[in-house]
Amino acid sequence: MSATHVLVVDDEPDIRGLVQEILEDEGYTVVSAQNGETARHALRDRRPDLILLDIWMPDLDGITLLREWSEEEDGLPCPVIMMSGHGTVETAVEATRLGAYDFLEKPLSMAKLLLTIERALEADKLQKENIGLRRRTPQVSEPVGRSATLQRLREQVKRIAQHDTWVLITGEAGSGRETFARYLHSQSARRERPFVDLSVSTLAGSHAARELFGTEDGEHTHYGSLEKAAGGTLLLDEVADMELEAQAKLLGALDTGSFIRVGGSEPVRIDVRIVAVSQRNLEDEVRAGRFREDLFYHLNVVPLNIPPLREHAEDVTDLLNFYLDYFATHERLPYRRFSVGAQNYLRNYSWPGNVRELKNLVQRVLILGAGDEISQQEVEMALGAPPPSLGQPLDGLVSFDQPLRQAREQFEKAYLDYQLEKHVGNVSKMAKEAGMERTHLYRKLRSLGIEIKERR
């Protein structure tokens, strides 16, 4: 696992050497650049976790570099801390406007520098966590449940986490596969490094190489998922949906241990733990010719199967209480409790949608119900509501008293919501039935604000 990677850009060799020596003593990996052009090359070679950038340099000033990086497609690649021996209020304001984390005056106080770096890295980590929370998915630090099954799984994951092996997690949709993947990451030596969740439904055609490896176009660099996850964990979500062309590209990178960005020429070393997730049996997919056998053996170093909720139903009560607390705390929904009869009914329910279905049930009864107690009858009604049917009349789905464009969007959203529920988030099956190219379908879902992962 790689240490935190810092790029120091300064034209004064004494300052570069001193800062590099101190940071390396603190456990950071440091690369230095003596001017703006060298900094550009260093950024193309490897995405840093933090940049220390001098403002006044002979060839290219730091503000120009900062502006250049901030205008990239993904914005600044990491936190940037500006340094200057004779800065002005105007330059400090401009640096902040362009996204710099802080502005330090020379001569540098090394104690303040180390503290600022620590705070910048922590703020960057929190920002990435907040982006994940916008999906409104509870971030479970540890899989919930006290059954023998869950205790065995947690211990198994802890053992796996101590070894830097790749893992294939299988199980039904909604059973908690991503939760266990995140738990694995949190228990490993990579816990302080990124956890990147990549939905392979985005890996279509030429877009696959761009998403996996990134691109280089002159002075501009776009980092792919393998590089964004450097030192950490890359989750390949529903890996069985990956097209054969994308499989070949990924396999080539795994075989060599490196990749070349689209438009680039220099190889970039791979340093990630890959966790692949699938609800389908990959061995069956291999036999059917839909999944490469050699890639399967790369990914299937350590298999981990997550059982469906019906096989550890004794955890239902703990899960109900967890989501009651979560929605009351984080979404300000009124706290209610399940009656004994409702709990007994739910422990004997088959849970075809597993833990995700349970979570959705709790949210539904808190939003729609009233009173302190959730009765068995209320639970039965909430679970028994049929999904929307395409046979419904249009005026049951769409209001005719609105512009055509809005009515069309409303119908498209209802139609795609139905298809996602019907195919449990499987984009390949959904695209086939809808008669759409998968790439176009993915763009349409995103434009309508429909989250694919919520249905898996």
Coordinates of C-alpha atoms in Angstrom, one line a residue:
M1 CA 0.0 0.0 0.0
S2 CA 1.4 3.4 -0.9
A3 CA 1.8 6.3 1.6
T4 CA 0.2 9.7 1.1
H5 CA 1.8 11.2 -2.0
V6 CA 2.7 14.9 -1.9
L7 CA 4.0 17.1 -4.8
V8 CA 6.2 20.0 -3.8
V9 CA 6.6 22.7 -6.5
D10 CA 9.2 25.4 -5.7
D11 CA 12.0 27.0 -7.7
E12 CA 14.2 27.3 -4.5
P13 CA 16.2 24.0 -4.1
D14 CA 16.9 24.7 -0.3
I15 CA 13.1 25.0 0.4
R16 CA 12.3 21.9 -1.8
G17 CA 15.0 19.8 0.0
L18 CA 14.0 20.9 3.5
V19 CA 10.2 20.4 2.9
Q20 CA 10.9 17.0 1.3
E21 CA 13.1 15.8 4.1
I22 CA 10.6 16.8 6.8
L23 CA 7.6 15.3 5.0
E24 CA 9.4 12.0 4.4
D25 CA 10.3 11.9 8.1
E26 CA 6.6 12.1 8.8
G27 CA 5.8 9.1 6.5
Y28 CA 4.8 10.9 3.3
T29 CA 6.0 10.0 -0.2
V30 CA 7.3 13.2 -1.8
V31 CA 8.1 14.2 -5.3
S32 CA 9.5 17.7 -6.0
A33 CA 9.3 19.9 -9.1
Q34 CA 11.6 22.9 -9.7
N35 CA 9.2 24.8 -12.0
G36 CA 5.8 24.9 -13.6
E37 CA 6.6 22.6 -16.6
T38 CA 8.2 20.0 -14.3
A39 CA 5.1 20.2 -12.1
R40 CA 2.9 19.5 -15.1
H41 CA 5.0 16.4 -16.0
A42 CA 4.9 15.2 -12.3
L43 CA 1.1 15.5 -12.3
R44 CA 0.8 13.5 -15.5
D45 CA 3.1 10.8 -14.0
R46 CA 1.0 10.3 -11.0
R47 CA -2.0 11.9 -9.3
P48 CA -0.8 13.3 -5.9
D49 CA -2.9 13.4 -2.7
L50 CA -1.8 17.0 -2.0
I51 CA 0.2 19.7 -3.7
L52 CA 2.4 22.4 -2.1
L53 CA 2.7 25.1 -4.8
D54 CA 5.0 28.2 -4.8
I55 CA 3.4 31.3 -6.4
W56 CA 6.5 33.1 -7.8
M57 CA 8.5 30.9 -10.2
P58 CA 10.5 32.0 -13.2
D59 CA 8.8 30.1 -16.0
L60 CA 5.2 29.8 -14.9
D61 CA 3.6 31.3 -11.8
G62 CA 1.7 29.2 -9.3
I63 CA -1.6 31.1 -9.8
T64 CA -1.5 30.3 -13.6
L65 CA -0.9 26.6 -12.8
L66 CA -3.7 26.6 -10.2
R67 CA -6.1 28.2 -12.7
E68 CA -5.1 25.6 -15.3
W69 CA -5.7 22.7 -13.0
S70 CA -9.0 24.1 -11.6
E71 CA -10.4 24.3 -15.2
E72 CA -9.9 20.5 -15.7
E73 CA -13.0 18.4 -16.2
D74 CA -12.8 17.1 -12.6
G75 CA -11.5 20.3 -11.1
L76 CA -8.4 20.4 -8.9
P77 CA -6.9 16.9 -8.6
C78 CA -6.3 17.2 -4.9
P79 CA -6.0 19.8 -2.1
V80 CA -3.5 22.6 -3.1
I81 CA -1.7 24.7 -0.5
M82 CA 0.0 27.9 -1.9
M83 CA 3.3 29.2 -0.6
S84 CA 4.8 32.7 -1.1
G85 CA 7.5 34.9 0.3
H86 CA 5.9 38.1 -0.9
G87 CA 2.3 37.5 -1.5
T88 CA -0.4 40.1 -1.6
V89 CA -4.0 40.1 -0.4
E90 CA -5.1 40.0 -4.0
T91 CA -3.1 36.9 -4.8
A92 CA -4.4 35.1 -1.7
V93 CA -8.0 36.0 -2.6
E94 CA -7.4 34.8 -6.2
A95 CA -5.9 31.5 -5.0
T96 CA -8.8 30.9 -2.7
R97 CA -11.3 31.7 -5.5
L98 CA -9.6 29.1 -7.7
G99 CA -9.9 26.4 -5.0
A100 CA -6.7 26.5 -3.0
Y101 CA -7.1 25.1 0.5
D102 CA -4.8 27.6 2.2
F103 CA -2.1 30.2 1.7
L104 CA 1.2 30.0 3.7
E105 CA 3.8 32.7 3.9
K106 CA 7.5 32.2 3.8
P107 CA 9.7 31.6 5.7
L108 CA 7.6 28.5 6.4
S109 CA 6.8 27.4 9.9
M110 CA 7.2 23.7 9.6
A111 CA 4.8 23.0 12.5
K112 CA 2.1 25.1 10.8
L113 CA 2.9 23.4 7.5
L114 CA 2.4 19.9 8.9
L115 CA -0.8 21.0 10.6
T116 CA -2.2 22.6 7.5
I117 CA -1.3 19.5 5.4
E118 CA -3.1 17.2 8.0
R119 CA -6.2 19.4 8.0
A120 CA -6.3 19.7 4.2
L121 CA -6.1 15.9 3.8
E122 CA -8.8 15.4 6.4
A123 CA -11.1 18.0 4.7
D124 CA -10.6 16.3 1.4
K125 CA -11.5 12.9 2.9
L126 CA -14.7 14.4 4.5
Q127 CA -15.7 16.0 1.2
K128 CA -15.4 12.7 -0.6
E129 CA -17.5 11.0 2.2
N130 CA -20.1 13.7 1.8
I131 CA -20.4 13.1 -1.9
G132 CA -21.1 9.4 -1.1
L133 CA -23.7 10.4 1.5
R134 CA -25.6 12.5 -1.1
R135 CA -27.0 9.2 -2.4
R136 CA -28.8 9.1 1.0
T137 CA -27.5 5.6 1.6
P138 CA -26.7 4.9 5.3
Q139 CA -22.9 4.4 5.6
V140 CA -22.9 1.3 7.8
S141 CA -19.5 1.1 9.6
E142 CA -20.1 -2.5 10.5
P143 CA -22.7 -5.0 9.1
V144 CA -25.7 -5.0 11.5
G145 CA -26.7 -8.3 13.2
R146 CA -25.9 -10.6 16.1
S147 CA -26.6 -13.9 14.5
A148 CA -24.0 -16.6 14.2
T149 CA -24.0 -16.1 10.5
L150 CA -23.2 -12.4 10.7
Q151 CA -20.6 -12.9 13.4
R152 CA -18.8 -15.6 11.3
L153 CA -18.9 -13.3 8.2
R154 CA -17.5 -10.3 10.2
E155 CA -14.6 -12.4 11.5
Q156 CA -14.0 -13.8 8.0
V157 CA -13.8 -10.3 6.6
K158 CA -11.4 -9.2 9.3
R159 CA -9.0 -12.1 8.5
I160 CA -9.2 -11.4 4.7
A161 CA -8.5 -7.7 5.4
Q162 CA -5.1 -8.4 6.9
H163 CA -3.9 -9.8 3.5
D164 CA -3.7 -7.6 0.4
T165 CA -5.6 -10.0 -1.8
W166 CA -8.4 -9.4 -4.3
V167 CA -11.9 -10.5 -3.3
L168 CA -15.0 -11.6 -5.2
I169 CA -18.2 -10.9 -3.2
T170 CA -21.3 -12.7 -4.4
G171 CA -24.9 -12.7 -3.1
E172 CA -28.4 -11.7 -4.0
A173 CA -29.3 -8.0 -4.8
G174 CA -29.7 -6.0 -1.6
S175 CA -28.0 -8.6 0.6
G176 CA -25.3 -6.2 1.8
R177 CA -22.5 -6.9 -0.5
E178 CA -21.3 -3.3 -0.7
T179 CA -21.6 -2.9 3.0
F180 CA -19.2 -5.9 3.5
A181 CA -16.9 -4.4 0.8
R182 CA -16.7 -1.1 2.7
Y183 CA -16.2 -3.0 6.0
L184 CA -13.3 -5.0 4.4
H185 CA -11.7 -1.7 3.4
S186 CA -12.2 -0.2 6.9
Q187 CA -10.5 -3.2 8.5
S188 CA -7.5 -3.2 6.1
A189 CA -4.2 -1.3 6.1
R190 CA -5.6 0.7 3.2
R191 CA -8.4 2.2 5.4
E192 CA -6.9 5.8 5.2
R193 CA -6.7 5.7 1.4
P194 CA -9.6 6.1 -1.1
F195 CA -12.5 3.7 -1.5
V196 CA -13.8 4.1 -5.1
D197 CA -17.1 2.6 -6.2
L198 CA -17.2 2.0 -10.0
S199 CA -20.4 0.9 -11.6
V200 CA -19.4 -1.2 -14.6
S201 CA -22.5 -0.1 -16.4
T202 CA -20.5 3.0 -17.3
L203 CA -17.8 1.0 -19.0
A204 CA -19.2 0.9 -22.5
G205 CA -17.2 1.0 -25.8
S206 CA -14.4 3.6 -25.9
H207 CA -15.6 5.1 -22.6
A208 CA -14.3 2.0 -20.8
A209 CA -10.6 2.9 -21.2
R210 CA -11.3 6.5 -20.3
E211 CA -13.2 5.6 -17.1
L212 CA -10.6 2.9 -16.0
F213 CA -7.4 4.5 -17.1
G214 CA -8.0 8.3 -17.6
T215 CA -6.9 10.5 -20.4
E216 CA -4.0 12.8 -21.4
D217 CA -4.6 15.7 -23.8
G218 CA -1.7 18.1 -24.0
E219 CA -1.5 19.9 -20.6
H220 CA -4.8 18.3 -19.4
T221 CA -5.0 15.1 -17.5
H222 CA -8.1 13.2 -16.4
Y223 CA -7.6 10.5 -13.9
G224 CA -9.4 7.2 -14.2
S225 CA -10.9 5.0 -11.4
L226 CA -7.7 2.9 -11.1
E227 CA -5.7 6.0 -10.4
K228 CA -8.3 7.7 -8.2
A229 CA -8.3 4.6 -6.0
A230 CA -4.4 4.5 -5.7
G231 CA -3.3 3.0 -2.5
G232 CA -6.9 2.1 -1.6
T233 CA -9.7 -0.1 -2.8
L234 CA -11.6 -0.2 -6.1
L235 CA -15.1 -1.7 -6.0
L236 CA -16.2 -3.1 -9.3
D237 CA -20.0 -3.1 -8.8
E238 CA -22.0 -5.8 -10.7
V239 CA -18.9 -7.0 -12.5
A240 CA -20.8 -9.6 -14.5
D241 CA -22.4 -6.7 -16.5
M242 CA -19.0 -5.6 -17.9
E243 CA -18.8 -5.8 -21.7
L244 CA -16.2 -8.2 -23.1
E245 CA -14.2 -5.3 -24.6
A246 CA -13.9 -3.6 -21.2
Q247 CA -13.0 -7.0 -19.7
A248 CA -10.1 -7.3 -22.1
K249 CA -8.8 -3.8 -21.3
L250 CA -9.0 -4.4 -17.6
L251 CA -7.3 -7.8 -17.9
G252 CA -4.4 -6.3 -19.9
A253 CA -3.8 -3.8 -17.1
L254 CA -4.0 -6.4 -14.4
D255 CA -1.6 -8.8 -16.2
T256 CA 1.1 -6.1 -16.6
G257 CA 0.4 -4.3 -13.3
S258 CA 0.2 -1.0 -15.1
F259 CA -1.8 1.0 -17.7
I260 CA -1.4 3.9 -20.1
R261 CA -3.9 6.7 -20.1
V262 CA -5.8 7.3 -23.3
G263 CA -3.6 9.7 -25.3
G264 CA -0.6 9.1 -23.0
S265 CA 2.7 7.3 -23.5
E266 CA 4.0 6.6 -20.0
P267 CA 2.8 3.6 -18.0
V268 CA 1.1 4.2 -14.6
R269 CA 1.6 1.5 -11.9
I270 CA -1.5 -0.1 -10.4
D271 CA -1.6 0.0 -6.6
V272 CA -5.2 -1.0 -5.5
R273 CA -7.0 -3.8 -3.9
I274 CA -9.8 -4.8 -6.3
V275 CA -13.1 -6.0 -4.8
A276 CA -15.5 -7.3 -7.4
V277 CA -19.2 -7.7 -6.6
S278 CA -21.7 -9.8 -8.5
Q279 CA -25.2 -11.1 -8.0
R280 CA -24.7 -13.6 -10.8
N281 CA -22.6 -16.7 -10.8
L282 CA -19.4 -15.8 -12.7
E283 CA -18.6 -19.4 -13.4
D284 CA -21.9 -19.7 -15.2
E285 CA -21.1 -16.5 -17.1
V286 CA -17.7 -17.9 -18.1
R287 CA -19.4 -21.1 -19.4
A288 CA -21.9 -19.0 -21.3
G289 CA -19.1 -17.0 -23.0
R290 CA -20.1 -13.8 -21.4
F291 CA -17.2 -13.4 -19.0
R292 CA -13.5 -14.1 -19.6
E293 CA -12.2 -17.0 -17.8
D294 CA -8.7 -15.5 -17.3
L295 CA -10.3 -12.3 -15.7
F296 CA -12.5 -14.5 -13.5
Y297 CA -9.3 -16.2 -12.0
H298 CA -7.7 -12.7 -11.5
L299 CA -10.7 -11.5 -9.5
N300 CA -11.6 -14.7 -7.7
V301 CA -8.6 -14.9 -5.4
V302 CA -10.8 -15.0 -2.2
P303 CA -14.5 -15.6 -2.7
L304 CA -17.0 -14.3 -0.1
N305 CA -20.7 -15.1 -0.3
I306 CA -23.2 -13.0 1.5
P307 CA -26.3 -15.0 2.4
P308 CA -29.8 -13.7 1.8
L309 CA -31.6 -12.1 4.8
R310 CA -34.1 -15.0 5.0
E311 CA -31.2 -17.3 6.0
H312 CA -30.3 -15.1 9.0
A313 CA -33.8 -13.8 9.9
E314 CA -32.8 -13.5 13.5
D315 CA -31.1 -10.3 12.5
V316 CA -34.3 -8.6 11.3
T317 CA -35.1 -6.9 14.6
D318 CA -31.6 -5.4 14.9
L319 CA -31.8 -4.2 11.3
L320 CA -35.3 -2.7 11.9
N321 CA -34.0 -0.8 15.0
F322 CA -30.9 0.4 13.1
Y323 CA -32.9 1.9 10.3
L324 CA -35.5 3.4 12.6
D325 CA -32.6 5.2 14.4
Y326 CA -31.0 6.2 11.2
F327 CA -34.0 7.8 9.5
A328 CA -35.0 9.5 12.7
T329 CA -31.5 11.0 13.2
H330 CA -30.4 11.7 9.6
E331 CA -33.7 12.5 7.8
R332 CA -35.7 13.9 10.7
L333 CA -38.5 11.4 10.2
P334 CA -40.7 10.7 13.3
Y335 CA -39.5 7.9 15.4
R336 CA -41.9 5.0 15.7
R337 CA -41.5 1.4 17.0
F338 CA -42.6 -1.9 15.5
S339 CA -45.1 -3.9 17.5
V340 CA -44.3 -7.4 18.6
G341 CA -46.7 -8.8 16.1
A342 CA -45.1 -6.7 13.3
Q343 CA -41.6 -7.9 14.3
N344 CA -42.7 -11.6 14.4
Y345 CA -44.4 -11.2 10.9
L346 CA -41.2 -9.6 9.5
R347 CA -38.9 -12.3 11.0
N348 CA -41.0 -14.9 9.0
Y349 CA -41.2 -12.8 5.8
S350 CA -39.1 -14.1 2.9
W351 CA -37.4 -10.8 2.0
P352 CA -37.0 -11.1 -1.7
G353 CA -35.2 -7.7 -1.7
N354 CA -33.1 -8.6 1.3
V355 CA -31.7 -5.8 3.5
R356 CA -32.4 -3.1 1.0
E357 CA -36.1 -4.1 1.0
L358 CA -36.1 -3.9 4.8
K359 CA -34.5 -0.4 4.7
N360 CA -37.1 0.8 2.2
L361 CA -39.9 -0.6 4.3
V362 CA -38.8 1.2 7.4
Q363 CA -38.5 4.5 5.4
R364 CA -42.0 4.0 3.9
V365 CA -43.8 3.4 7.1
L366 CA -42.1 6.3 8.8
I367 CA -43.1 8.7 5.9
L368 CA -46.6 7.4 5.3
G369 CA -47.7 6.1 8.8
A370 CA -48.8 7.8 11.9
G371 CA -48.8 7.0 15.6
D372 CA -46.0 5.7 17.9
E373 CA -46.5 2.1 17.0
I374 CA -46.2 0.3 13.6
S375 CA -48.8 -2.5 13.5
Q376 CA -48.6 -5.8 11.7
Q377 CA -51.5 -4.7 9.5
E378 CA -49.6 -1.5 8.5
V379 CA -46.6 -3.7 7.6
E380 CA -48.6 -6.1 5.6
M381 CA -50.2 -3.3 3.6
A382 CA -46.8 -1.6 3.0
L383 CA -45.3 -4.9 1.7
G384 CA -48.3 -5.9 -0.3
A385 CA -48.6 -2.8 -2.4
P386 CA -48.2 -3.9 -6.1
P387 CA -45.6 -2.2 -8.3
P388 CA -46.8 0.3 -10.9
S389 CA -48.1 -1.4 -14.0
L390 CA -47.5 -0.3 -17.5
G391 CA -51.1 -1.2 -18.1
Q392 CA -52.2 1.8 -16.0
P393 CA -53.9 4.6 -18.0
L394 CA -51.6 7.5 -18.8
D395 CA -53.6 9.9 -16.7
G396 CA -52.7 7.7 -13.7
L397 CA -49.0 8.5 -14.3
V398 CA -48.9 11.8 -16.1
S399 CA -50.8 15.0 -15.6
F400 CA -52.1 16.3 -18.9
D401 CA -52.3 19.9 -17.5
Q402 CA -48.6 20.7 -18.2
P403 CA -46.3 21.4 -21.2
L404 CA -45.6 18.4 -23.4
R405 CA -41.8 18.4 -22.5
Q406 CA -42.6 18.1 -18.8
A407 CA -45.3 15.4 -19.4
R408 CA -42.8 13.4 -21.5
E409 CA -40.1 13.6 -18.8
Q410 CA -42.7 12.5 -16.1
F411 CA -43.7 9.5 -18.2
E412 CA -40.1 8.6 -19.0
K413 CA -39.2 8.7 -15.3
A414 CA -42.2 6.5 -14.3
Y415 CA -41.4 4.1 -17.2
L416 CA -37.7 3.8 -16.3
D417 CA -38.5 3.5 -12.5
Y418 CA -40.7 0.6 -13.4
Q419 CA -38.1 -1.1 -15.5
L420 CA -35.4 -0.7 -12.8
E421 CA -37.7 -2.3 -10.2
K422 CA -38.6 -5.1 -12.6
H423 CA -35.0 -5.9 -13.5
V424 CA -33.6 -5.2 -10.0
G425 CA -31.2 -2.6 -11.3
N426 CA -29.8 -4.8 -14.1
V427 CA -29.0 -2.3 -16.8
S428 CA -28.3 -4.9 -19.5
K429 CA -31.7 -6.5 -19.2
M430 CA -33.4 -3.2 -18.9
A431 CA -31.7 -1.8 -22.0
K432 CA -32.7 -4.9 -24.0
E433 CA -36.4 -4.6 -23.0
A434 CA -36.5 -0.9 -23.5
G435 CA -34.8 -1.2 -26.9
M436 CA -32.1 1.3 -26.0
E437 CA -28.3 1.3 -26.2
R438 CA -26.9 0.8 -22.8
T439 CA -24.7 4.0 -22.9
H440 CA -27.8 6.1 -24.0
L441 CA -29.9 4.5 -21.3
Y442 CA -27.3 5.3 -18.7
R443 CA -27.2 9.0 -19.8
K444 CA -31.0 9.1 -19.7
L445 CA -31.2 7.7 -16.2
R446 CA -28.6 10.2 -15.0
S447 CA -30.4 13.1 -16.7
L448 CA -33.7 12.2 -14.9
G449 CA -31.9 11.9 -11.6
I450 CA -32.6 8.1 -11.3
E451 CA -30.0 6.3 -9.1
I452 CA -29.2 2.8 -10.4
K453 CA -27.5 1.5 -7.3
E454 CA -30.5 2.1 -5.1
R455 CA -32.3 -0.7 -7.0
R456 CA -29.6 -3.3 -6.7

